C-alpha cells in the first residue's frame, strides 16, 4: 500500500522547502519530492535559489566587490595595496562551499521537522478517494505515495533562444555563468534584466569587458524611471557597455569565442566578438512530465499553472506556488506563498499583499523598490506627492565611501499613504525592509518621518525622503 501523507510538496526550492517546513510545524505529516543533482552528481535540496541562483550569485558579487574595492576604492582611505590578484578557482570554490552549507542546512531542517525527502522526479498520477497519487521516479525504482494535499513548487529554468545553443561552456545561462574557470577578456550578455546586470557586474569587476545587448528600447523598464535613469549613468560610468533596442540576428560559436551579429537601435548591422556569452532573457516555468493531465489540470498559454490569489488551483487540495505560478519570480515571494498555503491547509486565514513584495537588484550600488513606480501612478491617474533625498549628503554614506544613489518616496496626495519607495544605495536590500513594513501597515510618509532613525546611518536618508514628501527635509 502507498505511503500516505497529509501534504506532499513537489520541489524543494525556497517556495517548496519553506512550505514543507511550515506544514510540518502545523502538525502535518509531510513529504517533499526533489530531483536536483549538483555538479558532483549528488542529490541536493534548495532548488534554483540555493544551487544556481540567489545564493551563489550573491557570493560571487561579494567576492568581486572585494576585488574591485581593493583595486579602486582603498586609495582614497589612504590605504595602498599592490599586486592585487584574483584567483577565480578559489573564488568559485568559496561560492560552492556556501552552496553546500546552505543545501545541507535544508537536509538538517527536514530531519528536524520530520519531513520525508522523496528522491527523484515527482509527477501526479491521478486521484482517488480524496487522495492525490504522486509517483516518484528514483534512481532504481518508482515509488507511489498519496496525499490529501499536494503543493506544486517545481520552479523555473532559464529561457533559451532558438539559434543560440547554450552549452554552459562558451554560451551560458545562469548555471554556467556562475562557474567560469577564468575571467573572460570579452564577455557578451544578451538581456539587460536582473541576471544580466548582476552577473555582468560580477565579471566586469573581475576585469571582463562586458557588452550587454537588450531588445527593449528602455533600460530597466520595471523600475521607477528616476531609478533607471540614475542606474544607467552609474553603470555605464563603471564601464558596463549597454546597447538598447537591439535585434540579435546571428550567434556563431567558434573555437576562439562567439561572434554575434545584431541590428542596433538605429537599424545598423553590428558585429560583436566575445570570448564568452551569457544568455539571460527570462525564465520559464518547470511543468514538463508533471502528470497534470492525470488530474484534469493543464498549464496556461504562457506555461504557468493557473492559481487564485491564495495559490489554489481549480482542484481542491491542489496548490501551486513560487516561480511556476504568476507573479514575480522572486525567492521571498515563493517563500511567502509556501507559508500561506500551509496555513490555508491548516484552516487558517493567511493573506499576501503582492503590492508589498520588495524587489532587489544586487548591483553596486544595489537597486530596491516596493510598491508602485511613479509611471504606474501616472498611468493609474492617482494623485501623488514625491520626496527624494540623496546619499551624497549623508554622513554615514560619505564615511563609508558609498554616497551614490537616493531614496524616493511616493505618497498619496491627500492621505499621505506611502504608495511606493525606491532606493539606489549600497545597502538598498536592507533599507527597503523598512519601506515594506511601512506599506504593510499602510503607513503615511509622515509616519516614517516621525520615527527616530539611528545616526549616523544610511537609514536617515529614508526618513529625509519621507520628510521631503512634505517639502521639509532637514539636511538639504
Ligand atoms: P526553484 O528554486 O526553481 O526550485 C524548484 C525545485 O523543484 C528545483 O529544485 C527542481 O529540481 C525541483 N523540481 C522541478 N520539477 C520537479 C519534479 N517534477 N520532481 C521533483 N523535483 C522537481 N530571487 C530573489 O528573490 N533574490 C535573488 O537574489 C535572486 N537571485 C537569482 C539569481 C539567479 C542567477 C537566478 C537564476 C535566480 C535568482 N532569483 C532570485 C530567483 C529565485 O531563484 C527564484 O525565484 C526561486 O528560486 C524560485 O523558487 P521556487 O521554489 O519556486 O523554484
Ligand atoms: P529578466 O526578465 O529580468 O530580464 C530579461 C531581459 O532580457 C529583459 O530586459 C528582456 O527585455 C530581455 N530580452 C528578452 N529577449 C531578448 C532578446 N531576444 N534579445 C535581447 N534581450 C532580450 O530575466 P533574467 O535576467 O533572465 O532573470 C530571470 C528572473 O530571475 C528575473 O526576472 C527575476 O525574477 C529572477 N532574478 C531575481 C534576482 C533578484 O531578485 N535579485 C536576480 C536574478 C534573477
XYZ file of C-alpha atoms and ligand atoms in Angstrom:
573
model
C 0.000 0.000 0.000
C 1.210 3.500 -0.887
C 2.561 5.628 1.977
C 0.031 8.324 2.879
C 0.895 11.917 3.821
C -1.169 14.961 4.723
C 0.926 17.095 2.386
C 3.311 16.279 -0.464
C 5.333 19.172 -1.850
C 6.890 18.711 -5.297
C 10.106 20.765 -5.455
C 12.377 21.939 -2.665
C 13.325 25.456 -3.814
C 12.550 28.345 -1.460
C 8.834 28.007 -2.165
C 8.720 24.234 -1.630
C 11.073 23.721 1.315
C 9.594 26.600 3.298
C 6.096 25.307 2.607
C 7.122 21.828 3.769
C 8.616 23.212 6.988
C 5.563 25.377 7.757
C 3.227 22.428 7.093
C 5.317 20.239 9.432
C 5.263 22.967 12.099
C 1.462 22.888 11.847
C 1.477 19.201 12.707
C 1.065 17.639 9.267
C 2.818 14.532 8.006
C 4.860 15.954 5.121
C 6.983 14.691 2.238
C 8.920 16.772 -0.269
C 9.977 15.473 -3.690
C 13.257 16.707 -5.147
C 15.402 15.506 -8.049
C 18.116 18.203 -8.301
C 21.666 16.945 -8.800
C 24.630 19.199 -8.151
C 27.714 19.184 -10.430
C 29.180 16.324 -8.322
C 26.119 14.246 -9.205
C 24.750 14.327 -5.653
C 21.078 14.924 -4.967
C 20.586 18.345 -3.383
C 17.755 20.323 -1.835
C 17.235 24.081 -2.245
C 16.287 24.465 -5.918
C 17.479 27.220 -8.208
C 17.840 29.733 -5.383
C 20.386 27.840 -3.325
C 22.151 25.898 -6.067
C 22.404 28.229 -9.077
C 20.559 31.433 -8.203
C 20.310 33.860 -5.309
C 22.945 32.408 -3.008
C 25.828 31.621 -5.395
C 25.290 34.836 -7.372
C 25.455 36.928 -4.203
C 28.601 35.097 -3.064
C 30.339 35.958 -6.351
C 29.004 39.512 -6.245
C 30.541 39.938 -2.781
C 33.908 38.462 -3.829
C 34.108 40.555 -6.971
C 33.198 43.651 -4.956
C 36.080 42.975 -2.556
C 38.430 42.743 -5.518
C 37.065 45.931 -7.046
C 37.399 47.750 -3.719
C 40.970 46.583 -3.269
C 41.865 47.786 -6.764
C 39.976 51.043 -6.966
C 38.480 52.253 -3.711
C 41.085 51.884 -0.965
C 43.478 54.597 -2.097
C 41.036 57.314 -1.037
C 41.155 55.898 2.515
C 44.940 56.270 2.488
C 45.464 52.549 2.044
C 47.614 51.323 -0.779
C 47.606 47.739 -1.925
C 49.957 46.396 -4.532
C 49.669 43.444 -6.811
C 46.005 42.690 -6.263
C 45.317 39.392 -7.961
C 42.250 37.294 -8.421
C 42.170 33.512 -8.102
C 38.909 32.615 -9.846
C 39.121 28.942 -8.892
C 39.342 29.869 -5.190
C 36.524 32.394 -5.533
C 34.280 29.821 -7.204
C 35.251 27.197 -4.599
C 34.201 29.624 -1.818
C 30.876 30.114 -3.581
C 30.462 26.331 -3.920
C 31.163 25.785 -0.224
C 28.457 28.311 0.708
C 26.027 26.481 -1.571
C 26.886 23.138 0.054
C 26.497 24.590 3.545
C 23.079 26.013 2.670
C 21.728 22.950 0.856
C 22.942 20.616 3.625
C 21.252 23.024 6.030
C 17.915 22.216 4.439
C 18.580 18.491 4.846
C 19.091 19.234 8.556
C 15.853 21.256 8.692
C 13.978 18.399 7.018
C 15.288 15.935 9.606
C 14.481 18.353 12.430
C 10.901 18.787 11.182
C 10.486 15.081 10.308
C 9.894 15.806 6.637
C 10.470 12.851 4.320
C 12.605 13.601 1.277
C 11.287 11.573 -1.665
C 14.283 11.488 -4.017
C 13.598 11.647 -7.736
C 11.271 13.136 -10.329
C 7.748 13.568 -8.988
C 4.555 13.567 -11.008
C 0.868 13.376 -10.314
C -0.696 10.024 -11.184
C -4.409 10.621 -10.747
C -6.578 10.867 -7.654
C -8.963 8.562 -5.832
C -10.901 8.603 -2.539
C -9.810 12.159 -1.738
C -6.101 11.398 -2.160
C -3.759 12.509 -4.930
C -1.293 9.874 -6.102
C 2.281 11.068 -6.604
C 4.785 8.900 -8.464
C 8.441 9.483 -7.731
C 10.905 8.034 -10.221
C 14.070 7.455 -8.199
C 17.407 6.084 -9.296
C 16.378 2.442 -9.108
C 12.629 2.310 -8.618
C 9.399 4.245 -8.893
C 7.605 4.827 -5.627
C 3.959 5.812 -5.267
C 2.774 7.955 -2.367
C -0.575 9.544 -1.640
C -1.634 12.806 -0.041
C -4.776 14.808 0.611
C -2.904 17.949 -0.320
C -0.268 18.438 -2.998
C 1.727 21.623 -3.400
C 3.458 22.046 -6.758
C 6.636 24.091 -6.321
C 8.612 22.995 -9.352
C 10.109 26.410 -10.089
C 11.605 27.629 -13.323
C 14.566 27.283 -15.652
C 16.402 29.671 -17.959
C 14.641 30.559 -21.202
C 16.830 29.799 -24.197
C 16.576 31.380 -27.641
C 16.375 29.429 -30.869
C 19.640 29.571 -32.800
C 21.647 30.236 -29.634
C 22.864 26.862 -28.350
C 23.596 27.032 -24.614
C 26.395 24.586 -23.701
C 27.265 26.265 -20.386
C 30.891 26.449 -21.516
C 31.048 29.071 -24.251
C 27.408 30.152 -24.258
C 25.965 30.086 -20.757
C 22.763 30.603 -18.870
C 22.876 31.341 -15.135
C 24.301 27.879 -14.352
C 27.438 28.221 -16.474
C 27.845 31.938 -15.751
C 28.268 31.168 -12.045
C 31.073 28.714 -12.680
C 33.529 30.270 -15.165
C 37.020 28.865 -14.586
C 38.723 32.112 -15.625
C 37.805 35.729 -16.326
C 36.806 36.087 -19.979
C 38.539 39.058 -21.621
C 35.403 39.976 -23.577
C 32.001 38.954 -22.252
C 28.702 39.374 -24.088
C 25.364 39.305 -22.275
C 22.005 39.024 -24.032
C 19.319 40.673 -21.870
C 19.798 43.676 -19.559
C 17.461 42.256 -16.919
C 18.248 41.253 -13.368
C 20.645 38.391 -14.163
C 22.353 40.296 -16.986
C 23.089 43.248 -14.704
C 24.107 41.183 -11.667
C 26.329 38.678 -13.447
C 27.540 41.313 -15.912
C 28.687 43.305 -12.848
C 30.482 40.291 -11.339
C 32.612 39.659 -14.395
C 33.151 43.369 -15.208
C 34.602 43.904 -11.739
C 36.877 40.931 -12.231
C 38.218 42.515 -15.392
C 35.999 41.490 -18.334
C 34.977 43.992 -20.981
C 31.223 43.470 -20.754
C 28.719 44.329 -23.504
C 25.037 43.857 -22.690
C 22.586 43.639 -25.579
C 18.974 44.429 -24.706
C 15.975 44.089 -27.024
C 13.834 46.754 -25.351
C 14.441 50.410 -26.158
C 14.182 51.323 -22.459
C 16.607 50.436 -19.677
C 15.210 48.676 -16.559
C 11.620 49.175 -17.658
C 10.244 47.611 -14.439
C 11.984 50.146 -12.190
C 10.938 53.708 -11.431
C 12.080 55.987 -14.274
C 14.249 58.117 -11.957
C 15.982 54.977 -10.673
C 16.502 53.568 -14.162
C 17.996 56.885 -15.346
C 20.384 57.148 -12.397
C 21.442 53.495 -12.711
C 22.133 53.924 -16.396
C 24.501 56.782 -15.507
C 26.223 54.814 -12.743
C 26.576 51.503 -14.582
C 27.823 52.978 -17.853
C 30.333 55.106 -15.897
C 31.519 51.905 -14.204
C 32.304 50.560 -17.665
C 29.316 48.348 -18.450
C 28.532 48.792 -22.140
C 24.778 48.507 -22.695
C 23.128 48.592 -26.131
C 19.361 49.059 -26.055
C 16.815 48.295 -28.778
C 18.919 45.609 -30.460
C 17.796 42.641 -32.513
C 20.082 39.619 -32.347
C 20.444 38.274 -35.888
C 23.009 35.505 -35.615
C 25.122 33.875 -32.964
C 28.092 31.931 -34.197
C 30.066 29.914 -31.647
C 33.593 29.010 -32.750
C 36.853 27.726 -31.295
C 38.048 31.225 -30.349
C 34.780 32.545 -28.938
C 31.388 33.714 -30.132
C 30.545 36.083 -32.999
C 27.239 37.913 -32.701
C 25.604 39.910 -35.443
C 22.890 42.253 -34.304
C 20.930 45.203 -35.607
C 21.326 48.215 -33.344
C 18.633 50.740 -32.387
C 19.443 52.846 -35.468
C 18.946 49.844 -37.747
C 22.662 49.409 -38.426
C 24.094 45.886 -38.606
C 26.819 45.373 -35.977
C 29.272 42.619 -35.175
C 30.387 41.750 -31.658
C 33.100 39.213 -30.897
C 33.296 37.880 -27.351
C 35.112 35.085 -25.534
C 32.005 34.021 -23.645
C 28.304 34.780 -23.884
C 25.630 34.810 -21.165
C 22.008 34.428 -22.254
C 19.706 35.921 -19.617
C 16.389 36.616 -21.300
C 13.981 35.492 -18.591
C 12.882 32.169 -17.145
C 10.181 29.638 -17.955
C 8.151 27.516 -15.513
C 9.042 23.827 -14.958
C 5.951 21.770 -15.748
C 7.152 19.029 -18.058
C 6.193 15.472 -17.174
C 4.277 16.613 -14.103
C 1.204 14.482 -14.796
C -1.167 17.463 -14.578
C -3.438 15.837 -17.162
C -3.971 12.829 -14.868
C -5.993 15.053 -12.523
C -7.586 17.214 -15.230
C -5.288 20.218 -14.980
C -3.383 21.991 -17.770
C -0.915 24.858 -17.943
C -1.989 28.238 -19.323
C -0.855 29.737 -22.652
C 2.353 31.047 -21.001
C 3.175 27.669 -19.486
C 2.294 28.598 -15.872
C -0.145 26.786 -13.602
C -3.193 28.999 -13.041
C -3.952 29.775 -9.394
C -6.070 32.273 -7.476
C -4.775 34.914 -5.040
C -4.194 32.160 -2.488
C -2.368 29.772 -4.812
C -5.312 27.375 -5.168
C -5.657 25.582 -8.493
C -9.181 24.767 -9.603
C -8.882 21.407 -7.785
C -9.417 21.056 -4.021
C -6.222 20.285 -2.110
C -4.013 21.004 -5.114
C -1.926 24.175 -4.856
C 0.928 25.726 -6.832
C 3.464 28.269 -5.561
C 6.660 30.096 -6.487
C 8.078 30.540 -9.980
C 5.659 28.026 -11.507
C 2.750 30.473 -10.983
C 2.025 34.124 -11.833
C 3.786 36.998 -10.135
C 7.421 37.987 -9.809
C 9.993 35.203 -9.908
C 11.489 36.002 -6.527
C 12.543 33.629 -3.771
C 10.823 35.555 -0.977
C 7.561 35.711 -2.954
C 7.664 31.909 -3.264
C 8.513 31.501 0.423
C 5.555 33.626 1.477
C 3.255 31.655 -0.812
C 4.596 28.445 0.739
C 3.739 29.632 4.234
C 0.331 30.899 3.088
C -0.656 27.584 1.505
C 0.449 25.501 4.507
C -1.619 27.763 6.767
C -4.620 27.566 4.424
C -4.468 23.765 4.593
C -4.476 24.108 8.400
C -7.682 26.157 8.181
C -6.049 29.491 8.957
C -6.757 32.708 7.045
C -3.378 33.902 5.722
C -3.025 36.660 3.143
C -0.286 38.076 0.925
C -0.322 41.680 -0.254
C 1.522 41.273 -3.546
C 1.955 45.044 -3.757
C 4.239 44.878 -0.721
C 6.740 42.381 -2.131
C 10.112 44.113 -2.400
C 12.429 43.825 -5.412
C 16.191 43.993 -5.179
C 18.828 44.015 -7.900
C 22.212 43.289 -6.350
C 24.377 45.528 -8.470
C 26.751 48.048 -6.937
C 25.058 50.168 -5.747
C 22.017 47.986 -5.170
C 18.582 48.849 -6.510
C 15.469 48.085 -4.449
C 11.862 49.042 -4.528
C 8.460 48.188 -3.126
C 5.027 49.301 -4.281
C 4.267 51.472 -7.275
C 6.606 53.350 -9.582
C 5.884 56.966 -10.475
C 4.985 55.961 -14.028
C 2.477 53.373 -12.716
C 0.794 56.023 -10.546
C 0.589 58.353 -13.547
C -0.998 55.609 -15.658
C -3.496 54.882 -12.878
C -4.336 58.594 -12.699
C -3.607 58.632 -8.969
C -2.662 61.977 -7.389
C 0.667 61.617 -5.562
C 3.445 63.551 -3.890
C 7.171 62.791 -4.193
C 10.051 63.123 -1.767
C 13.604 62.335 -2.811
C 16.845 62.582 -0.853
C 20.417 61.746 -1.958
C 23.041 59.736 -0.081
C 25.635 62.316 -1.219
C 24.884 64.499 1.840
C 24.540 61.657 4.364
C 27.453 61.484 6.794
C 27.473 57.718 7.071
C 27.451 57.272 3.281
C 30.346 59.712 2.935
C 32.242 57.896 5.674
C 31.916 54.516 4.002
C 32.511 55.998 0.560
C 29.139 54.752 -0.659
C 27.384 58.004 -1.436
C 25.853 57.132 -4.830
C 22.083 56.972 -5.093
C 18.976 58.224 -3.373
C 15.696 57.262 -1.709
C 12.468 58.290 -3.396
C 9.143 58.079 -1.568
C 5.810 58.279 -3.368
C 2.786 59.085 -1.219
C -0.900 59.670 -1.871
C -1.556 63.381 -2.468
C -4.404 63.627 0.018
C -3.970 60.797 2.565
C -0.130 60.769 2.556
C -0.204 56.930 2.469
C 3.092 55.518 1.178
C 2.454 54.079 -2.278
C 5.973 53.216 -3.360
C 9.573 53.519 -2.206
C 12.602 53.339 -4.495
C 16.183 53.084 -3.343
C 19.581 53.118 -5.020
C 22.227 52.522 -2.369
C 24.998 50.154 -1.371
C 22.631 48.650 1.224
C 19.310 49.082 -0.599
C 18.427 45.409 0.052
C 18.344 46.103 3.794
C 16.943 49.622 3.637
C 13.906 48.536 1.630
C 12.599 46.386 4.507
C 11.587 49.496 6.436
C 9.535 50.628 3.457
C 7.914 47.182 3.118
C 6.957 47.233 6.805
C 5.567 50.766 6.431
C 3.477 49.757 3.432
C 2.199 46.572 5.087
C 0.963 48.766 7.950
C -0.366 51.334 5.448
C 1.828 53.996 6.992
C 1.915 57.588 5.797
C 5.120 59.330 4.749
C 4.721 61.371 7.917
C 4.799 58.147 9.988
C 8.253 57.301 8.586
C 9.333 60.917 9.065
C 8.320 60.901 12.745
C 10.177 57.675 13.597
C 13.592 58.073 15.226
C 16.330 56.690 12.926
C 19.863 55.971 14.183
C 22.613 58.472 13.444
C 24.800 58.239 11.515
C 23.177 55.648 9.307
C 22.056 55.149 5.732
C 18.510 54.797 7.055
C 18.409 58.528 7.826
C 18.032 59.039 4.083
C 14.749 57.098 4.200
C 13.495 59.499 6.856
C 14.725 62.556 4.930
C 12.991 61.342 1.746
C 9.775 60.887 3.753
C 10.198 64.430 5.137
C 10.835 65.668 1.595
C 7.355 64.459 0.616
C 6.129 67.362 2.761
C 8.974 69.574 1.485
C 10.662 69.668 4.876
C 13.853 67.644 4.550
C 16.163 68.821 7.319
C 19.608 68.296 5.886
C 19.136 69.850 2.474
P 13.101 26.705 -7.724
O 14.050 27.373 -6.830
O 13.368 26.734 -9.186
O 13.012 25.200 -7.220
C 12.219 24.259 -7.861
C 12.745 22.892 -7.494
O 11.817 21.932 -7.956
C 14.077 22.535 -8.147
O 14.966 22.105 -7.170
C 13.733 21.413 -9.114
O 14.765 20.435 -9.217
C 12.523 20.820 -8.460
N 11.658 20.115 -9.393
C 11.107 20.599 -10.536
N 10.294 19.678 -11.090
C 10.356 18.572 -10.289
C 9.746 17.309 -10.332
N 8.878 17.009 -11.279
N 10.051 16.424 -9.368
C 10.938 16.738 -8.362
N 11.521 17.930 -8.265
C 11.235 18.843 -9.213
N 15.361 35.698 -6.346
C 15.435 36.536 -5.290
O 14.420 36.764 -4.614
N 16.612 37.134 -4.935
C 17.744 36.930 -5.645
O 18.796 37.489 -5.310
C 17.697 36.068 -6.756
N 18.810 35.826 -7.484
C 18.741 34.968 -8.530
C 19.898 34.756 -9.283
C 19.873 33.909 -10.355
C 21.123 33.689 -11.154
C 18.667 33.228 -10.693
C 18.627 32.267 -11.833
C 17.511 33.433 -9.960
C 17.544 34.319 -8.875
N 16.400 34.586 -8.128
C 16.462 35.457 -7.083
C 15.116 33.948 -8.427
C 14.899 32.766 -7.476
O 15.992 31.880 -7.578
C 13.599 32.066 -7.812
O 12.541 32.997 -7.802
C 13.324 30.973 -6.800
O 14.356 30.029 -6.760
C 12.002 30.280 -7.111
O 11.756 29.336 -6.127
P 10.868 28.053 -6.414
O 10.897 27.270 -5.149
O 9.571 28.449 -6.990
O 11.622 27.254 -7.560
P 14.573 39.397 -16.772
O 13.165 39.214 -17.148
O 14.924 40.148 -15.552
O 15.327 40.136 -17.961
C 15.389 39.609 -19.249
C 15.782 40.734 -20.191
O 16.086 40.161 -21.446
C 14.652 41.736 -20.407
O 15.141 43.036 -20.235
C 14.213 41.455 -21.827
O 13.709 42.590 -22.490
C 15.498 40.964 -22.455
N 15.317 40.131 -23.628
C 14.371 39.189 -23.839
N 14.538 38.624 -25.062
C 15.629 39.216 -25.610
C 16.308 39.054 -26.849
N 15.900 38.168 -27.750
N 17.383 39.828 -27.096
C 17.811 40.739 -26.175
N 17.193 40.936 -24.992
C 16.126 40.176 -24.706
O 15.201 37.926 -16.790
P 16.560 37.363 -16.233
O 17.580 38.409 -16.064
O 16.861 36.182 -17.091
O 16.162 36.853 -14.796
C 15.064 35.960 -14.659
C 14.346 36.212 -13.387
O 15.084 35.694 -12.287
C 14.144 37.676 -13.056
O 13.029 38.216 -13.702
C 13.937 37.631 -11.588
O 12.596 37.341 -11.322
C 14.814 36.476 -11.151
N 16.049 37.003 -10.604
C 15.979 37.783 -9.494
C 17.104 38.337 -8.938
C 16.971 39.212 -7.768
O 15.926 39.218 -7.157
N 17.991 39.969 -7.403
C 18.429 38.091 -9.512
C 18.386 37.291 -10.712
C 17.234 36.759 -11.196
